[in-house]
Phi, psi and omega in degrees: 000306177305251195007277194330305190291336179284123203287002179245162174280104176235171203213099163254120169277121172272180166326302200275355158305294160351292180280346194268301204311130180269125201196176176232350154224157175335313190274345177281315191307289199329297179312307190309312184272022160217112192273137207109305157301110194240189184201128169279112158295125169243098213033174179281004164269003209231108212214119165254154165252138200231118157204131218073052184089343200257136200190176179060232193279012166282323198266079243226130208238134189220161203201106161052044175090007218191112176330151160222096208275314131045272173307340179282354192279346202146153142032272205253014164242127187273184180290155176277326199312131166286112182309291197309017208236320195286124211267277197222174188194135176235127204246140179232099171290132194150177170276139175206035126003283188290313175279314194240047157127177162292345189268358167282016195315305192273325216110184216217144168240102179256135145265150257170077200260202209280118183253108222282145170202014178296296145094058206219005191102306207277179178221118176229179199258148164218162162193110240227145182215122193207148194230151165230177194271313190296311178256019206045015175315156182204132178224161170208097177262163144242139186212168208205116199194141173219177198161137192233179161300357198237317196197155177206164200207156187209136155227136194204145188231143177200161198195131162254093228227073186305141168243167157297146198253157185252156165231174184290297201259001157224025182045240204277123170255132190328142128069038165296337208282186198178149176204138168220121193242172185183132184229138201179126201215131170264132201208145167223152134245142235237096169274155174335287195281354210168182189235169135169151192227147201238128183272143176230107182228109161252104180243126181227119181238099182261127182279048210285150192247106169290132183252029146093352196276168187221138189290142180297353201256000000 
């Protein structure tokens, strides 16, 4: 309802959109769920988001509250975020300027990733797994998480592993592939007056860049 009374256009993808989108980064899955939201492709892991046309540093890319400046250096740098990691994502089409700076002219991309709120003691588990055909991808996340009323802690691992993908007119394409990995563990506690939580993330994405040329045969 609150979305609905707001005069700027915002668009939230939940979790399980997410996890059903078959996609190979975070800003492609986004595009599928948001009308207005496009993407510049650089290989096949590499996605800027573009919206209503506006883009690069027009575009203000947001991660658990906090720039994700990462992307904005060239090309060839995608968002840094582990897609199994992202909990919700919210997209705000529009000038939003006045709250988060001159680089939102077009809008803003928050990602969100996954905050324990069970508070329940127990210690539980999830683990998301997926194949595509084309390029043989094969991923695996796992995440691990507890929460009392005091404190709470996530640990969570993923891996992403690409061969070059075929086409009709060059088959197997030259330096399509990718592998991405990413470790990242969260611990919070909750005061009287407040919270707080210390975040930890090691993320690595080696990339192949097709530069278009073609075998002469």
């Amino acid at each position: 309802i609150q979305i609905r009374q707001n005069p700027i256009a915002i668009t939230s993808i939940p979790a399980k959109a997410i996890d059903r989108t078959v996609s190979s980064n975070i800003i492609d899955v986004l595009v599928q769920h948001t009308p207005g939201l496009n993407a510049v492709k650089t290989g096949p892991n590499i996605s800027k988001p573009f919206i209503r046309g506006l883009g690069y540093n027009r575009v203000l890319t947001m991660y658990d509250g906090l720039r994700q400046e990462g992307q904005q250096w060239g090309d060839e740098h995608g968002i840094e975020a582990d897609a199994y990691n992202i909990h919700r994502a919210e997209v705000i089409k529009g000038p939003a300027s006045l709250l988060y700076g001159s680089d939102a002219l077009a809008g803003v991309v928050s990602l969100y990733p996954f905050i324990p709120d069970d508070r329940d003691g127990a210690l539980h588990g999830r683990v998301i797994t997926e194949y595509q055909h084309n390029n043989g991808l094969t991923g695996t996340g796992l995440r691990l998480h507890r929460s009392t009323d005091r404190w709470l802690w996530a640990a969570r691992g993923s891996y992403r592993l690409a061969r070059n993908y075929t086409n009709d007119v060059d088959g197997r394409v030259y330096n399509t592939g990718f592998s991405e990995k990413n470790l990242s563990f969260t611990v919070g506690h909750s005061f009287t007056k407040g919270n707080i939580l210390v975040n930890a993330t090691l993320y690595d994405n080696l990339q192949g860049i097709p530069d278009g040329s073609r075998d002469s045969l």
